[in-house]
């Protein structure tokens, strides 16, 4: 089994910054892709950023130039640096990982979500 533990959410004023972290643990053989999605009240969950081994990161148009995703493979951890935050960035942010376990099964896993609230 694989668990994803997120941290770093909170309340920030518009224009401020937050850094989210997500650490994967458990029966991990390898992690192909890690990323962040978000879901605002009354809206569908949307991709924010994703990072895949050997490829440049991908960002939603709404966060390009403001957010940066990075990964520490040794720690099985992905980060999301969020700068110049806007009230419309308010959402629950979910970590996602595409994991191959030690038993060689491959599945996607989600974290429990962390709330980010940006006040105007």
GROMACS .gro file of C-alpha atoms in nm:
model
  120
    1UNK     CA    1   0.000   0.000   0.000
    2UNK     CA    2   0.108   0.355  -0.070
    3UNK     CA    3   0.026   0.668   0.126
    4UNK     CA    4   0.062   1.032   0.026
    5UNK     CA    5   0.095   1.290   0.301
    6UNK     CA    6   0.047   1.655   0.209
    7UNK     CA    7   0.143   1.961   0.410
    8UNK     CA    8   0.185   2.334   0.370
    9UNK     CA    9  -0.165   2.463   0.304
   10UNK     CA   10  -0.314   2.757   0.488
   11UNK     CA   11  -0.448   3.109   0.469
   12UNK     CA   12  -0.255   3.377   0.283
   13UNK     CA   13  -0.327   3.723   0.149
   14UNK     CA   14  -0.344   3.788  -0.223
   15UNK     CA   15   0.006   3.831  -0.364
   16UNK     CA   16   0.156   3.604  -0.103
   17UNK     CA   17   0.325   3.266  -0.133
   18UNK     CA   18   0.282   2.915  -0.003
   19UNK     CA   19   0.477   2.595  -0.052
   20UNK     CA   20   0.301   2.261  -0.055
   21UNK     CA   21   0.478   1.933   0.005
   22UNK     CA   22   0.367   1.577  -0.059
   23UNK     CA   23   0.564   1.275   0.060
   24UNK     CA   24   0.490   0.928  -0.070
   25UNK     CA   25   0.559   0.628   0.151
   26UNK     CA   26   0.491   0.256   0.158
   27UNK     CA   27   0.565  -0.025  -0.082
   28UNK     CA   28   0.719   0.189  -0.355
   29UNK     CA   29   0.937   0.053  -0.633
   30UNK     CA   30   0.928   0.361  -0.851
   31UNK     CA   31   0.723   0.675  -0.908
   32UNK     CA   32   0.667   0.780  -1.267
   33UNK     CA   33   0.461   1.093  -1.235
   34UNK     CA   34   0.371   1.319  -0.947
   35UNK     CA   35   0.151   1.620  -0.953
   36UNK     CA   36  -0.102   1.851  -0.797
   37UNK     CA   37  -0.469   1.898  -0.868
   38UNK     CA   38  -0.714   2.132  -0.703
   39UNK     CA   39  -1.085   2.154  -0.646
   40UNK     CA   40  -1.268   2.472  -0.562
   41UNK     CA   41  -1.619   2.467  -0.414
   42UNK     CA   42  -1.877   2.385  -0.680
   43UNK     CA   43  -1.612   2.312  -0.942
   44UNK     CA   44  -1.452   2.003  -1.088
   45UNK     CA   45  -1.107   1.892  -0.985
   46UNK     CA   46  -0.848   2.033  -1.222
   47UNK     CA   47  -0.484   1.970  -1.296
   48UNK     CA   48  -0.247   2.234  -1.158
   49UNK     CA   49   0.097   2.093  -1.235
   50UNK     CA   50   0.260   1.759  -1.308
   51UNK     CA   51   0.619   1.643  -1.321
   52UNK     CA   52   0.729   1.324  -1.493
   53UNK     CA   53   1.070   1.166  -1.477
   54UNK     CA   54   1.277   1.280  -1.772
   55UNK     CA   55   1.029   1.540  -1.893
   56UNK     CA   56   0.977   1.911  -1.826
   57UNK     CA   57   0.691   2.001  -1.591
   58UNK     CA   58   0.345   2.080  -1.722
   59UNK     CA   59   0.128   2.359  -1.580
   60UNK     CA   60  -0.228   2.474  -1.612
   61UNK     CA   61  -0.244   2.801  -1.804
   62UNK     CA   62  -0.393   2.971  -1.500
   63UNK     CA   63  -0.079   2.913  -1.290
   64UNK     CA   64   0.201   2.942  -1.546
   65UNK     CA   65   0.465   3.187  -1.436
   66UNK     CA   66   0.340   3.185  -1.076
   67UNK     CA   67   0.366   2.823  -0.960
   68UNK     CA   68   0.666   2.591  -0.972
   69UNK     CA   69   0.663   2.214  -0.925
   70UNK     CA   70   0.971   2.022  -0.822
   71UNK     CA   71   1.054   1.676  -0.702
   72UNK     CA   72   1.304   1.508  -0.471
   73UNK     CA   73   1.328   1.151  -0.596
   74UNK     CA   74   1.539   1.038  -0.302
   75UNK     CA   75   1.261   1.143  -0.066
   76UNK     CA   76   0.969   1.047  -0.293
   77UNK     CA   77   0.846   1.400  -0.239
   78UNK     CA   78   0.691   1.657  -0.468
   79UNK     CA   79   0.667   2.029  -0.396
   80UNK     CA   80   0.448   2.306  -0.529
   81UNK     CA   81   0.580   2.658  -0.482
   82UNK     CA   82   0.292   2.900  -0.524
   83UNK     CA   83   0.373   3.268  -0.571
   84UNK     CA   84   0.161   3.572  -0.650
   85UNK     CA   85  -0.142   3.392  -0.517
   86UNK     CA   86  -0.486   3.511  -0.620
   87UNK     CA   87  -0.825   3.460  -0.454
   88UNK     CA   88  -0.920   3.232  -0.744
   89UNK     CA   89  -0.642   2.995  -0.636
   90UNK     CA   90  -0.849   2.912  -0.329
   91UNK     CA   91  -0.919   2.540  -0.333
   92UNK     CA   92  -0.836   2.207  -0.179
   93UNK     CA   93  -0.510   2.092  -0.332
   94UNK     CA   94  -0.458   1.721  -0.387
   95UNK     CA   95  -0.132   1.543  -0.447
   96UNK     CA   96  -0.124   1.263  -0.703
   97UNK     CA   97   0.137   0.995  -0.771
   98UNK     CA   98   0.160   0.728  -1.039
   99UNK     CA   99   0.336   0.449  -0.848
  100UNK     CA  100   0.477   0.109  -0.930
  101UNK     CA  101   0.483  -0.094  -0.609
  102UNK     CA  102   0.739  -0.352  -0.506
  103UNK     CA  103   0.495  -0.620  -0.622
  104UNK     CA  104   0.515  -0.455  -0.966
  105UNK     CA  105   0.158  -0.332  -0.976
  106UNK     CA  106   0.105   0.020  -1.106
  107UNK     CA  107  -0.168   0.250  -0.979
  108UNK     CA  108  -0.250   0.612  -0.913
  109UNK     CA  109  -0.274   0.736  -0.557
  110UNK     CA  110  -0.421   1.052  -0.409
  111UNK     CA  111  -0.346   1.245  -0.096
  112UNK     CA  112  -0.617   1.357   0.145
  113UNK     CA  113  -0.601   1.718   0.030
  114UNK     CA  114  -0.482   2.039   0.189
  115UNK     CA  115  -0.681   2.362   0.198
  116UNK     CA  116  -0.536   2.677   0.043
  117UNK     CA  117  -0.730   2.995   0.104
  118UNK     CA  118  -0.627   3.327  -0.052
  119UNK     CA  119  -0.793   3.637   0.088
  120UNK     CA  120  -0.838   3.952  -0.117
   0.00000   0.00000   0.00000
